[in-house]
Coordinates of N, CA and C in Angstrom, one line a residue:
M15 N -18.8 1.5 -11.1 CA -17.8 0.7 -11.6 C -16.9 1.5 -12.6
E16 N -15.6 1.6 -12.2 CA -14.7 2.3 -13.1 C -14.0 1.3 -14.0
I17 N -14.0 1.5 -15.3 CA -13.3 0.6 -16.2 C -12.1 1.3 -16.8
I18 N -10.9 0.7 -16.5 CA -9.7 1.2 -17.0 C -9.1 0.3 -18.1
I19 N -8.9 0.8 -19.3 CA -8.5 -0.1 -20.4 C -7.0 0.4 -20.7
V20 N -6.1 -0.6 -20.7 CA -4.7 -0.3 -21.1 C -4.3 -1.3 -22.2
D21 N -3.2 -1.1 -22.7 CA -2.8 -1.8 -23.9 C -2.5 -3.3 -23.7
N22 N -1.8 -3.6 -22.6 CA -1.3 -5.0 -22.5 C -1.3 -5.4 -21.0
S23 N -1.0 -6.7 -20.8 CA -1.0 -7.3 -19.5 C 0.0 -6.6 -18.5
D24 N 1.1 -6.2 -19.1 CA 2.1 -5.5 -18.2 C 1.5 -4.2 -17.6
Q25 N 0.8 -3.5 -18.5 CA 0.2 -2.2 -18.0 C -0.9 -2.5 -17.0
V26 N -1.6 -3.6 -17.2 CA -2.6 -4.0 -16.2 C -2.0 -4.2 -14.9
S27 N -0.9 -4.9 -14.9 CA -0.1 -5.2 -13.6 C 0.3 -3.9 -12.9
T28 N 0.9 -3.0 -13.7 CA 1.4 -1.8 -13.2 C 0.3 -0.9 -12.6
T29 N -0.8 -0.8 -13.3 CA -1.9 0.0 -12.9 C -2.6 -0.6 -11.6
A30 N -2.7 -1.9 -11.6 CA -3.2 -2.6 -10.4 C -2.3 -2.3 -9.2
A31 N -1.0 -2.4 -9.4 CA 0.0 -2.2 -8.4 C -0.1 -0.8 -7.8
D32 N -0.4 0.2 -8.7 CA -0.6 1.6 -8.3 C -1.8 1.7 -7.2
V33 N -2.8 1.0 -7.5 CA -4.0 1.0 -6.6 C -3.7 0.3 -5.3
I34 N -3.1 -0.9 -5.4 CA -2.8 -1.6 -4.1 C -1.7 -0.8 -3.3
A35 N -0.7 -0.3 -3.9 CA 0.3 0.5 -3.2 C -0.3 1.6 -2.4
A36 N -1.2 2.3 -3.0 CA -1.9 3.4 -2.3 C -2.5 3.0 -1.0
H37 N -3.1 1.8 -1.0 CA -3.7 1.2 0.2 C -2.6 0.7 1.2
A38 N -1.6 0.1 0.6 CA -0.5 -0.5 1.5 C 0.2 0.6 2.3
E39 N 0.4 1.8 1.7 CA 1.1 2.9 2.3 C 0.3 3.4 3.5
L40 N -1.0 3.2 3.5 CA -1.9 3.6 4.6 C -2.0 2.5 5.6
G41 N -1.4 1.4 5.4 CA -1.5 0.3 6.4 C -2.8 -0.5 6.4
H42 N -3.4 -0.4 5.2 CA -4.8 -1.0 5.1 C -4.7 -2.6 5.1
T43 N -5.9 -3.1 5.3 CA -6.1 -4.6 5.2 C -6.3 -5.0 3.8
L44 N -5.5 -5.9 3.3 CA -5.5 -6.3 1.9 C -6.2 -7.7 1.7
G45 N -7.0 -7.8 0.7 CA -7.6 -9.1 0.3 C -6.8 -9.6 -0.9
L46 N -6.2 -10.7 -0.8 CA -5.3 -11.2 -1.8 C -5.9 -12.4 -2.5
A47 N -5.8 -12.4 -3.8 CA -6.2 -13.6 -4.7 C -4.9 -14.3 -5.1
T48 N -5.0 -15.5 -5.4 CA -3.9 -16.3 -5.9 C -4.2 -16.8 -7.4
G49 N -3.2 -17.5 -7.9 CA -3.4 -17.9 -9.3 C -2.6 -17.1 -10.3
S50 N -2.8 -17.3 -11.6 CA -2.0 -16.6 -12.6 C -2.3 -15.2 -12.8
T51 N -3.6 -14.8 -12.5 CA -4.1 -13.4 -12.9 C -3.3 -12.4 -12.1
P52 N -3.1 -12.5 -10.8 CA -2.4 -11.4 -10.1 C -0.9 -11.4 -10.0
E53 N -0.3 -12.5 -10.6 CA 1.1 -12.6 -10.5 C 1.9 -11.4 -11.0
G54 N 1.6 -10.8 -12.1 CA 2.3 -9.7 -12.6 C 2.2 -8.5 -11.6
T55 N 1.0 -8.3 -11.0 CA 0.8 -7.3 -10.0 C 1.7 -7.5 -8.8
Y56 N 1.8 -8.8 -8.4 CA 2.6 -9.1 -7.2 C 4.1 -8.8 -7.5
R57 N 4.5 -9.2 -8.7 CA 5.9 -8.9 -9.1 C 6.2 -7.4 -9.1
E58 N 5.3 -6.6 -9.5 CA 5.5 -5.2 -9.5 C 5.5 -4.7 -8.1
L59 N 4.7 -5.2 -7.2 CA 4.7 -4.7 -5.8 C 6.0 -5.1 -5.1
I60 N 6.5 -6.3 -5.4 CA 7.8 -6.7 -4.8 C 8.9 -5.8 -5.3
H61 N 8.9 -5.5 -6.6 CA 9.9 -4.6 -7.2 C 9.9 -3.3 -6.5
R62 N 8.7 -2.7 -6.2 CA 8.7 -1.4 -5.6 C 9.2 -1.5 -4.1
Y63 N 8.8 -2.6 -3.4 CA 9.3 -2.8 -2.1 C 10.9 -2.9 -2.1
R64 N 11.4 -3.7 -3.0 CA 12.9 -3.9 -3.0 C 13.6 -2.7 -3.3
H65 N 13.0 -1.7 -4.0 CA 13.6 -0.5 -4.4 C 13.3 0.6 -3.4
G66 N 12.7 0.3 -2.3 CA 12.5 1.2 -1.2 C 11.3 2.2 -1.4
D67 N 10.5 1.8 -2.4 CA 9.4 2.8 -2.7 C 8.1 2.4 -2.0
L68 N 8.1 1.3 -1.3 CA 6.8 0.8 -0.8 C 7.1 -0.1 0.5
S69 N 6.2 0.0 1.5 CA 6.3 -0.8 2.6 C 4.9 -1.4 3.0
F70 N 4.9 -2.6 3.5 CA 3.7 -3.3 3.9 C 3.7 -3.6 5.4
N71 N 4.6 -3.0 6.1 CA 4.8 -3.4 7.5 C 3.6 -3.1 8.4
R72 N 2.7 -2.3 8.0 CA 1.5 -2.0 8.8 C 0.3 -2.7 8.3
C73 N 0.4 -3.6 7.3 CA -0.7 -4.2 6.6 C -1.1 -5.6 7.3
T74 N -2.3 -5.9 7.1 CA -2.8 -7.3 7.4 C -3.4 -7.8 6.1
A75 N -3.3 -9.1 5.9 CA -3.9 -9.7 4.6 C -4.7 -10.9 4.9
F76 N -5.7 -11.0 4.0 CA -6.6 -12.2 4.0 C -6.7 -12.8 2.6
L77 N -6.6 -14.1 2.5 CA -6.8 -14.8 1.2 C -8.3 -15.0 0.9
L78 N -8.5 -15.1 -0.3 CA -9.9 -15.3 -0.8 C -10.4 -16.7 -0.5
D79 N -9.5 -17.7 -0.6 CA -10.0 -19.1 -0.6 C -8.9 -20.1 -0.2
E80 N -9.2 -21.3 -0.1 CA -8.3 -22.4 0.2 C -8.9 -23.8 -0.2
Y81 N -8.1 -24.7 -0.6 CA -8.5 -26.0 -0.9 C -8.8 -26.7 0.4
V82 N -9.8 -27.6 0.4 CA -10.0 -28.5 1.6 C -9.3 -29.8 1.4
G83 N -8.5 -30.2 2.4 CA -7.9 -31.5 2.4 C -6.5 -31.6 2.1
L84 N -5.9 -30.5 1.5 CA -4.5 -30.5 1.2 C -3.7 -30.2 2.5
P85 N -2.6 -30.9 2.7 CA -1.7 -30.5 3.9 C -1.3 -29.1 3.7
K86 N -1.2 -28.4 4.9 CA -0.9 -26.9 4.8 C 0.3 -26.6 4.1
D87 N 1.3 -27.5 4.1 CA 2.6 -27.2 3.5 C 2.7 -27.8 2.1
H88 N 1.6 -28.3 1.5 CA 1.5 -28.7 0.1 C 1.8 -27.5 -0.8
E89 N 2.6 -27.6 -1.8 CA 3.0 -26.5 -2.6 C 1.8 -25.8 -3.3
Q90 N 0.7 -26.5 -3.5 CA -0.4 -25.9 -4.2 C -1.5 -25.4 -3.3
T91 N -1.3 -25.4 -1.9 CA -2.2 -24.7 -1.1 C -2.1 -23.2 -1.3
Y92 N -3.1 -22.5 -1.1 CA -3.0 -21.0 -1.3 C -2.2 -20.4 -0.1
Y93 N -2.2 -21.1 1.0 CA -1.3 -20.7 2.1 C 0.1 -20.6 1.6
C94 N 0.6 -21.6 0.9 CA 2.0 -21.6 0.4 C 2.1 -20.7 -0.8
T95 N 1.1 -20.8 -1.7 CA 1.2 -20.0 -3.0 C 1.3 -18.5 -2.7
I96 N 0.5 -17.9 -1.8 CA 0.6 -16.5 -1.6 C 2.0 -16.1 -1.0
R97 N 2.6 -17.0 -0.2 CA 3.9 -16.7 0.3 C 5.0 -16.8 -0.8
R98 N 4.8 -17.7 -1.7 CA 5.7 -17.9 -2.8 C 5.6 -16.7 -3.8
Q99 N 4.3 -16.3 -4.0 CA 4.1 -15.2 -5.0 C 4.4 -13.8 -4.5
L100 N 4.1 -13.6 -3.2 CA 4.2 -12.3 -2.7 C 4.7 -12.1 -1.3
T101 N 4.1 -12.7 -0.3 CA 4.3 -12.1 1.1 C 5.6 -12.5 1.7
S102 N 6.3 -13.5 1.2 CA 7.6 -13.8 1.7 C 8.7 -12.9 1.2
H103 N 8.3 -12.1 0.2 CA 9.3 -11.2 -0.5 C 9.1 -9.7 -0.1
I104 N 8.2 -9.5 0.9 CA 7.9 -8.1 1.3 C 7.9 -8.1 2.8
D105 N 7.7 -6.9 3.4 CA 7.9 -6.7 4.8 C 6.6 -6.8 5.6
I106 N 5.7 -7.7 5.2 CA 4.5 -8.0 6.0 C 4.8 -9.2 7.0
A107 N 4.4 -9.0 8.2 CA 4.6 -10.1 9.2 C 3.8 -11.3 8.8
D108 N 4.5 -12.5 8.8 CA 3.8 -13.7 8.3 C 2.5 -14.0 9.1
E109 N 2.5 -13.7 10.4 CA 1.4 -14.1 11.2 C 0.2 -13.2 10.9
R110 N 0.4 -12.1 10.1 CA -0.7 -11.2 9.7 C -1.2 -11.6 8.3
V111 N -0.8 -12.7 7.8 CA -1.3 -13.2 6.5 C -2.2 -14.4 6.8
H112 N -3.5 -14.2 6.7 CA -4.5 -15.1 7.1 C -5.1 -15.9 5.9
S113 N -5.4 -17.1 6.1 CA -6.1 -17.9 5.1 C -7.0 -18.9 5.8
P114 N -8.0 -19.4 5.1 CA -8.9 -20.4 5.7 C -8.2 -21.7 6.0
D115 N -8.6 -22.4 7.0 CA -8.0 -23.6 7.4 C -8.6 -24.8 6.7
G116 N -8.0 -25.2 5.5 CA -8.4 -26.3 4.7 C -8.2 -27.6 5.3
T117 N -7.4 -27.7 6.4 CA -7.1 -29.0 7.1 C -8.0 -29.2 8.3
A118 N -8.9 -28.3 8.6 CA -9.7 -28.4 9.8 C -10.6 -29.7 9.8
A119 N -10.8 -30.3 11.0 CA -11.6 -31.5 11.1 C -13.0 -31.2 10.6
H120 N -13.5 -29.9 10.9 CA -14.8 -29.5 10.5 C -14.7 -28.3 9.6
P121 N -14.5 -28.4 8.3 CA -14.2 -27.3 7.4 C -15.3 -26.2 7.4
G122 N -16.6 -26.7 7.6 CA -17.7 -25.7 7.6 C -17.5 -24.8 8.8
E123 N -17.1 -25.3 10.0 CA -16.9 -24.4 11.1 C -15.7 -23.5 10.9
A124 N -14.6 -24.1 10.2 CA -13.5 -23.2 9.9 C -13.9 -22.1 9.0
A125 N -14.8 -22.3 8.1 CA -15.2 -21.3 7.2 C -15.9 -20.2 8.0
E126 N -16.8 -20.6 8.9 CA -17.5 -19.6 9.7 C -16.5 -18.8 10.6
E127 N -15.5 -19.5 11.1 CA -14.5 -18.8 12.0 C -13.7 -17.8 11.1
Y128 N -13.4 -18.1 9.9 CA -12.7 -17.2 9.0 C -13.5 -16.0 8.8
E129 N -14.8 -16.1 8.5 CA -15.7 -15.0 8.3 C -15.7 -14.1 9.6
R130 N -15.7 -14.7 10.7 CA -15.7 -13.9 12.0 C -14.3 -13.2 12.2
L131 N -13.2 -13.9 11.8 CA -11.9 -13.2 11.9 C -11.8 -12.0 11.0
I132 N -12.3 -12.1 9.8 CA -12.3 -10.9 8.9 C -13.1 -9.7 9.6
A133 N -14.3 -10.1 10.2 CA -15.1 -9.0 10.8 C -14.3 -8.4 12.0
R134 N -13.7 -9.3 12.9 CA -13.0 -8.8 14.0 C -11.8 -7.9 13.7
S135 N -11.3 -8.2 12.5 CA -10.1 -7.4 12.0 C -10.5 -6.0 11.4
G136 N -11.8 -5.8 11.4 CA -12.3 -4.5 10.8 C -12.7 -4.6 9.4
G137 N -12.6 -5.7 8.7 CA -13.0 -5.9 7.3 C -11.8 -5.6 6.4
I138 N -12.0 -5.9 5.2 CA -11.0 -5.7 4.1 C -11.1 -4.4 3.4
D139 N -10.0 -3.7 3.3 CA -10.0 -2.4 2.7 C -10.0 -2.5 1.2
V140 N -9.1 -3.3 0.7 CA -9.0 -3.5 -0.8 C -8.9 -4.9 -1.1
Q141 N -9.7 -5.4 -2.0 CA -9.7 -6.8 -2.4 C -9.3 -7.0 -3.9
I142 N -8.3 -7.7 -4.1 CA -7.9 -8.1 -5.5 C -8.7 -9.2 -6.0
L143 N -9.2 -9.2 -7.2 CA -10.0 -10.2 -7.8 C -9.5 -10.5 -9.2
G144 N -9.7 -11.8 -9.6 CA -9.6 -12.2 -11.0 C -11.0 -12.8 -11.3
I145 N -11.2 -13.1 -12.6 CA -12.5 -13.6 -13.0 C -12.2 -14.9 -13.8
G146 N -13.0 -15.9 -13.6 CA -13.0 -17.1 -14.3 C -13.7 -17.0 -15.7
T147 N -13.4 -17.9 -16.6 CA -14.0 -17.8 -17.9 C -15.5 -18.0 -17.8
D148 N -16.0 -18.6 -16.7 CA -17.5 -18.7 -16.5 C -18.0 -17.6 -15.6
G149 N -17.2 -16.6 -15.3 CA -17.7 -15.5 -14.5 C -17.5 -15.7 -13.0
H150 N -16.8 -16.8 -12.5 CA -16.7 -17.0 -11.1 C -15.7 -16.0 -10.5
I151 N -15.9 -15.6 -9.2 CA -14.9 -14.9 -8.5 C -14.7 -15.6 -7.2
G152 N -13.4 -15.6 -6.7 CA -13.1 -16.6 -5.6 C -13.4 -17.9 -6.2
F153 N -14.0 -18.8 -5.4 CA -14.5 -20.1 -5.9 C -16.0 -20.1 -5.9
N154 N -16.6 -18.9 -6.1 CA -18.1 -18.8 -6.2 C -18.5 -19.1 -7.6
E155 N -18.8 -20.4 -7.8 CA -19.2 -20.9 -9.1 C -20.6 -20.3 -9.6
P156 N -20.9 -20.4 -10.9 CA -22.2 -19.9 -11.3 C -23.3 -20.6 -10.5
T157 N -24.3 -19.9 -10.2 CA -25.5 -20.2 -9.3 C -25.2 -19.9 -7.9
S158 N -24.0 -19.5 -7.5 CA -23.7 -19.1 -6.1 C -24.6 -18.0 -5.7
S159 N -25.1 -18.0 -4.5 CA -25.9 -16.9 -3.9 C -25.1 -15.6 -3.9
L160 N -25.8 -14.6 -4.4 CA -25.1 -13.3 -4.4 C -25.0 -12.7 -3.0
A161 N -25.7 -13.3 -2.0 CA -25.6 -12.9 -0.6 C -24.7 -13.9 0.2
S162 N -24.0 -14.8 -0.4 CA -23.3 -15.9 0.3 C -22.2 -15.3 1.1
R163 N -21.9 -16.1 2.2 CA -20.8 -15.8 3.1 C -19.7 -16.8 2.9
T164 N -18.6 -16.7 3.7 CA -17.5 -17.7 3.6 C -18.1 -19.1 3.9
R165 N -17.8 -20.1 3.1 CA -18.4 -21.4 3.2 C -17.7 -22.4 2.4
I166 N -18.1 -23.7 2.5 CA -17.6 -24.7 1.6 C -18.3 -24.7 0.3
K167 N -17.5 -24.9 -0.8 CA -18.1 -25.0 -2.1 C -17.5 -26.2 -2.8
T168 N -18.3 -26.9 -3.7 CA -17.8 -27.9 -4.5 C -17.5 -27.3 -5.9
L169 N -16.3 -27.6 -6.4 CA -15.8 -27.0 -7.6 C -16.6 -27.6 -8.8
H170 N -16.8 -26.7 -9.8 CA -17.4 -27.1 -11.1 C -16.3 -28.0 -11.8
P171 N -16.8 -29.1 -12.5 CA -15.8 -29.9 -13.2 C -14.9 -29.1 -14.1
D172 N -15.4 -28.0 -14.7 CA -14.5 -27.2 -15.6 C -13.4 -26.5 -14.8
T173 N -13.7 -26.1 -13.5 CA -12.7 -25.5 -12.7 C -11.6 -26.5 -12.3
V174 N -12.1 -27.7 -12.0 CA -11.2 -28.8 -11.6 C -10.2 -29.1 -12.8
R175 N -10.8 -29.1 -14.0 CA -10.1 -29.3 -15.2 C -9.0 -28.2 -15.4
D176 N -9.5 -26.9 -15.2 CA -8.6 -25.8 -15.4 C -7.4 -25.9 -14.4
N177 N -7.7 -26.3 -13.2 CA -6.7 -26.2 -12.1 C -5.8 -27.5 -12.1
A178 N -6.1 -28.4 -13.0 CA -5.3 -29.6 -13.1 C -3.8 -29.3 -13.5
R179 N -3.7 -28.1 -14.2 CA -2.4 -27.7 -14.7 C -1.4 -27.5 -13.5
F180 N -2.0 -27.2 -12.3 CA -1.1 -27.0 -11.2 C -0.8 -28.3 -10.5
F181 N -1.4 -29.4 -10.9 CA -1.2 -30.7 -10.3 C -0.7 -31.7 -11.4
E182 N 0.2 -31.2 -12.2 CA 0.8 -32.0 -13.2 C -0.2 -32.6 -14.2
G183 N -1.3 -31.9 -14.4 CA -2.3 -32.3 -15.4 C -3.2 -33.4 -14.9
D184 N -3.1 -33.7 -13.7 CA -3.9 -34.9 -13.1 C -5.1 -34.4 -12.4
E185 N -6.3 -34.4 -13.0 CA -7.5 -34.0 -12.3 C -7.8 -34.7 -11.0
S186 N -7.4 -35.9 -10.9 CA -7.7 -36.7 -9.7 C -7.0 -36.2 -8.5
R187 N -6.0 -35.4 -8.7 CA -5.2 -34.8 -7.6 C -5.8 -33.4 -7.1
V188 N -6.7 -32.9 -7.9 CA -7.3 -31.6 -7.6 C -8.4 -31.8 -6.5
P189 N -8.3 -31.1 -5.4 CA -9.4 -31.2 -4.4 C -10.7 -30.7 -5.0
H190 N -11.8 -31.3 -4.7 CA -13.1 -31.0 -5.2 C -13.8 -30.0 -4.4
Q191 N -13.4 -29.8 -3.1 CA -14.0 -28.9 -2.2 C -13.0 -27.8 -1.8
V192 N -13.6 -26.6 -1.6 CA -12.8 -25.5 -1.1 C -13.5 -24.7 -0.1
I193 N -12.8 -23.9 0.7 CA -13.4 -22.8 1.5 C -13.2 -21.5 0.8
T194 N -14.2 -20.8 0.5 CA -14.1 -19.6 -0.2 C -14.9 -18.5 0.5
Q195 N -14.4 -17.2 0.4 CA -15.2 -16.1 0.8 C -16.4 -16.1 -0.1
G196 N -17.6 -15.8 0.4 CA -18.8 -15.7 -0.4 C -18.9 -14.4 -1.1
I197 N -19.8 -14.3 -2.0 CA -20.0 -13.1 -2.8 C -20.4 -11.9 -1.8
G198 N -21.2 -12.2 -0.9 CA -21.6 -11.2 0.1 C -20.4 -10.7 0.9
T199 N -19.5 -11.7 1.3 CA -18.3 -11.3 2.0 C -17.4 -10.4 1.1
I200 N -17.2 -10.8 -0.1 CA -16.4 -10.0 -1.0 C -17.0 -8.6 -1.2
L201 N -18.3 -8.5 -1.3 CA -18.9 -7.2 -1.5 C -18.8 -6.3 -0.2
D202 N -18.5 -6.9 0.9 CA -18.3 -6.1 2.1 C -16.9 -5.3 2.1
S203 N -16.0 -5.7 1.2 CA -14.7 -5.0 1.1 C -15.0 -3.6 0.6
R204 N -14.2 -2.7 1.1 CA -14.4 -1.3 0.8 C -14.0 -0.9 -0.6
H205 N -13.1 -1.6 -1.2 CA -12.7 -1.3 -2.6 C -12.3 -2.6 -3.2
L206 N -12.9 -2.8 -4.4 CA -12.7 -4.0 -5.2 C -11.9 -3.7 -6.4
V207 N -10.8 -4.5 -6.6 CA -10.0 -4.3 -7.8 C -10.0 -5.6 -8.6
M208 N -10.7 -5.5 -9.8 CA -10.8 -6.6 -10.7 C -9.8 -6.5 -11.8
I209 N -9.0 -7.5 -12.0 CA -8.0 -7.5 -13.1 C -8.3 -8.7 -14.1
A210 N -8.3 -8.4 -15.4 CA -8.5 -9.5 -16.3 C -7.7 -9.1 -17.6
T211 N -7.1 -10.2 -18.2 CA -6.3 -10.0 -19.4 C -6.7 -11.2 -20.3
G212 N -6.5 -10.9 -21.6 CA -6.6 -12.0 -22.6 C -8.0 -12.2 -23.2
E213 N -8.0 -12.6 -24.4 CA -9.3 -12.8 -25.1 C -10.2 -13.9 -24.5
S214 N -9.6 -14.8 -23.8 CA -10.3 -15.9 -23.2 C -11.3 -15.4 -22.1
K215 N -11.0 -14.2 -21.6 CA -11.8 -13.6 -20.5 C -12.8 -12.6 -21.0
A216 N -12.8 -12.4 -22.4 CA -13.7 -11.3 -22.9 C -15.1 -11.5 -22.7
H217 N -15.6 -12.8 -22.8 CA -17.0 -13.1 -22.7 C -17.4 -12.8 -21.2
A218 N -16.6 -13.3 -20.3 CA -16.9 -13.2 -18.9 C -16.9 -11.7 -18.5
V219 N -16.0 -10.9 -19.0 CA -15.9 -9.5 -18.7 C -17.1 -8.8 -19.2
R220 N -17.6 -9.2 -20.4 CA -18.8 -8.5 -20.9 C -20.0 -8.8 -19.9
A221 N -20.1 -10.1 -19.5 CA -21.2 -10.4 -18.6 C -21.1 -9.7 -17.3
M222 N -19.9 -9.5 -16.8 CA -19.7 -8.8 -15.5 C -20.0 -7.4 -15.6
V223 N -19.6 -6.7 -16.7 CA -19.7 -5.2 -16.8 C -21.0 -4.8 -17.4
E224 N -21.5 -5.5 -18.5 CA -22.6 -5.0 -19.2 C -23.8 -5.9 -19.2
G225 N -23.7 -7.1 -18.6 CA -24.8 -8.0 -18.5 C -25.7 -7.7 -17.3
P226 N -26.7 -8.5 -17.2 CA -27.6 -8.3 -16.0 C -26.9 -8.9 -14.8
V227 N -27.3 -8.4 -13.6 CA -26.8 -9.0 -12.3 C -27.4 -10.3 -12.2
S228 N -26.6 -11.4 -12.1 CA -27.2 -12.7 -12.2 C -26.2 -13.7 -11.5
A229 N -26.8 -14.7 -10.7 CA -26.0 -15.7 -10.1 C -25.3 -16.6 -11.1
M230 N -25.8 -16.5 -12.4 CA -25.1 -17.3 -13.4 C -23.7 -16.7 -13.8
C231 N -23.5 -15.4 -13.5 CA -22.2 -14.7 -13.6 C -22.0 -14.1 -12.3
P232 N -21.3 -14.8 -11.3 CA -21.1 -14.3 -10.0 C -20.4 -12.9 -10.0
A233 N -19.5 -12.7 -10.9 CA -18.8 -11.4 -10.9 C -19.7 -10.2 -11.3
S234 N -20.9 -10.5 -11.8 CA -21.8 -9.4 -12.1 C -22.3 -8.7 -10.9
A235 N -22.2 -9.4 -9.7 CA -22.5 -8.8 -8.5 C -21.7 -7.5 -8.1
L236 N -20.5 -7.4 -8.8 CA -19.7 -6.2 -8.6 C -20.4 -4.9 -9.0
Q237 N -21.4 -5.1 -9.9 CA -22.2 -3.9 -10.3 C -22.9 -3.3 -9.1
L238 N -23.1 -4.0 -8.0 CA -23.9 -3.5 -6.9 C -23.0 -2.8 -5.9
H239 N -21.6 -2.8 -6.1 CA -20.7 -2.3 -5.2 C -20.4 -0.8 -5.5
Q240 N -20.2 0.0 -4.5 CA -20.0 1.5 -4.8 C -18.6 1.8 -5.2
H241 N -17.6 0.9 -5.0 CA -16.2 1.3 -5.4 C -15.5 0.1 -6.0
V242 N -15.6 0.0 -7.3 CA -15.0 -1.1 -8.0 C -14.1 -0.5 -9.1
T243 N -12.9 -1.0 -9.2 CA -11.9 -0.6 -10.2 C -11.7 -1.8 -11.1
V244 N -12.0 -1.8 -12.3 CA -11.8 -2.9 -13.3 C -10.7 -2.5 -14.2
I245 N -9.6 -3.3 -14.2 CA -8.5 -3.0 -15.1 C -8.3 -4.1 -16.1
L246 N -8.4 -3.7 -17.4 CA -8.4 -4.7 -18.5 C -7.4 -4.3 -19.6
D247 N -6.9 -5.4 -20.3 CA -6.1 -5.1 -21.5 C -7.0 -5.1 -22.7
R248 N -6.5 -4.8 -23.8 CA -7.3 -4.6 -25.1 C -8.0 -5.9 -25.4
A249 N -7.3 -7.1 -25.2 CA -7.9 -8.3 -25.6 C -9.1 -8.6 -24.7
A250 N -9.1 -8.3 -23.5 CA -10.2 -8.6 -22.6 C -11.4 -7.8 -22.8
V251 N -11.3 -6.7 -23.5 CA -12.5 -5.8 -23.8 C -13.1 -6.1 -25.2
A252 N -12.7 -7.1 -25.8 CA -13.1 -7.4 -27.2 C -14.6 -7.5 -27.4
E253 N -15.4 -7.8 -26.3 CA -16.8 -8.0 -26.5 C -17.6 -6.9 -25.8
L254 N -16.9 -5.9 -25.2 CA -17.7 -4.8 -24.6 C -18.2 -3.8 -25.7
S255 N -19.4 -3.3 -25.4 CA -20.1 -2.4 -26.3 C -19.7 -0.9 -26.1
N256 N -19.3 -0.5 -24.9 CA -19.1 0.9 -24.6 C -17.7 1.3 -24.3
V257 N -16.7 0.6 -25.0 CA -15.3 0.9 -24.8 C -15.0 2.4 -25.0
D258 N -15.6 3.0 -26.0 CA -15.3 4.5 -26.2 C -15.6 5.3 -25.0
Y259 N -16.8 5.0 -24.4 CA -17.2 5.8 -23.3 C -16.3 5.5 -22.1
Y260 N -15.9 4.2 -21.8 CA -15.0 3.9 -20.7 C -13.7 4.7 -20.9
T261 N -13.2 4.7 -22.1 CA -11.9 5.4 -22.3 C -12.1 6.9 -22.1
Y262 N -13.1 7.4 -22.6 CA -13.4 8.9 -22.5 C -13.5 9.2 -21.0
A263 N -14.3 8.4 -20.2 CA -14.6 8.7 -18.8 C -13.3 8.7 -18.0
F264 N -12.4 7.7 -18.3 CA -11.2 7.6 -17.5 C -10.2 8.8 -17.9
S265 N -10.2 9.1 -19.2 CA -9.3 10.2 -19.6 C -9.7 11.6 -19.1
H266 N -11.0 11.7 -18.7 CA -11.5 13.0 -18.2 C -11.7 12.9 -16.7
K267 N -11.2 11.9 -16.1 CA -11.3 11.8 -14.6 C -10.5 12.9 -13.9
P268 N -11.1 13.6 -12.9 CA -10.3 14.6 -12.2 C -9.1 14.0 -11.4
Q269 N -8.0 14.6 -11.4 CA -6.8 14.0 -10.8 C -7.0 13.9 -9.3
W270 N -7.8 14.8 -8.7 CA -8.0 14.7 -7.2 C -8.7 13.5 -6.8
Q271 N -9.5 12.9 -7.7 CA -10.3 11.7 -7.4 C -9.5 10.5 -7.1
G272 N -8.4 10.3 -7.8 CA -7.6 9.1 -7.6 C -8.3 7.9 -8.0
F273 N -7.8 6.7 -7.4 CA -8.5 5.5 -7.7 C -9.6 5.2 -6.7

């Protein structure tokens, strides 16, 4: 696990965009997260595309998750969100942007088919991740199996409460079930890029990086992966014990190694 510490959220976005751009130029398969955490990274990628510095025309993309029961064209589906945040602004073919089918008559079967689709496509080369204040990744809430695959999950009440801001503050409008890639599915990605900013994420970041591997902090499973890049601002590292070492290690990293 490589820990990269930068001064602020803008630098987090720029650094994450550097990592994703390197994969995009190779036509790799991208795993995309939605929500507020990656928005700055997506803006930076769009900027580079518009200035002719980057192309996504050979890429395929898979979303981490989707609400169950929302119409596909609802503005808060992740199908619509990722197009609004990123993919409609770059040169990736829309039919190559895949997401779980939250409208399926049998969501459990749709989850299993999504898992198979990822496998048939050769797997995900680079997966963008954010972390919840309780340590969740995707919608894998605490106590999720560290070997879990794409499946239906019921959201924690705290997650419903947090996501109500996207539904005009009305918790009753937030779907309580989702289809999410499992932790085992996420760990199958060849490169994981975790981004976190702000003091509110500091406790979860500490549990992820320096705590024990535990289902109570699903993101701690990233310790088991051979290629993880964690990009943090100063506020998000407030509770880490080994900041000096992480800074030293990154500053002495050989240039040939890249991300």
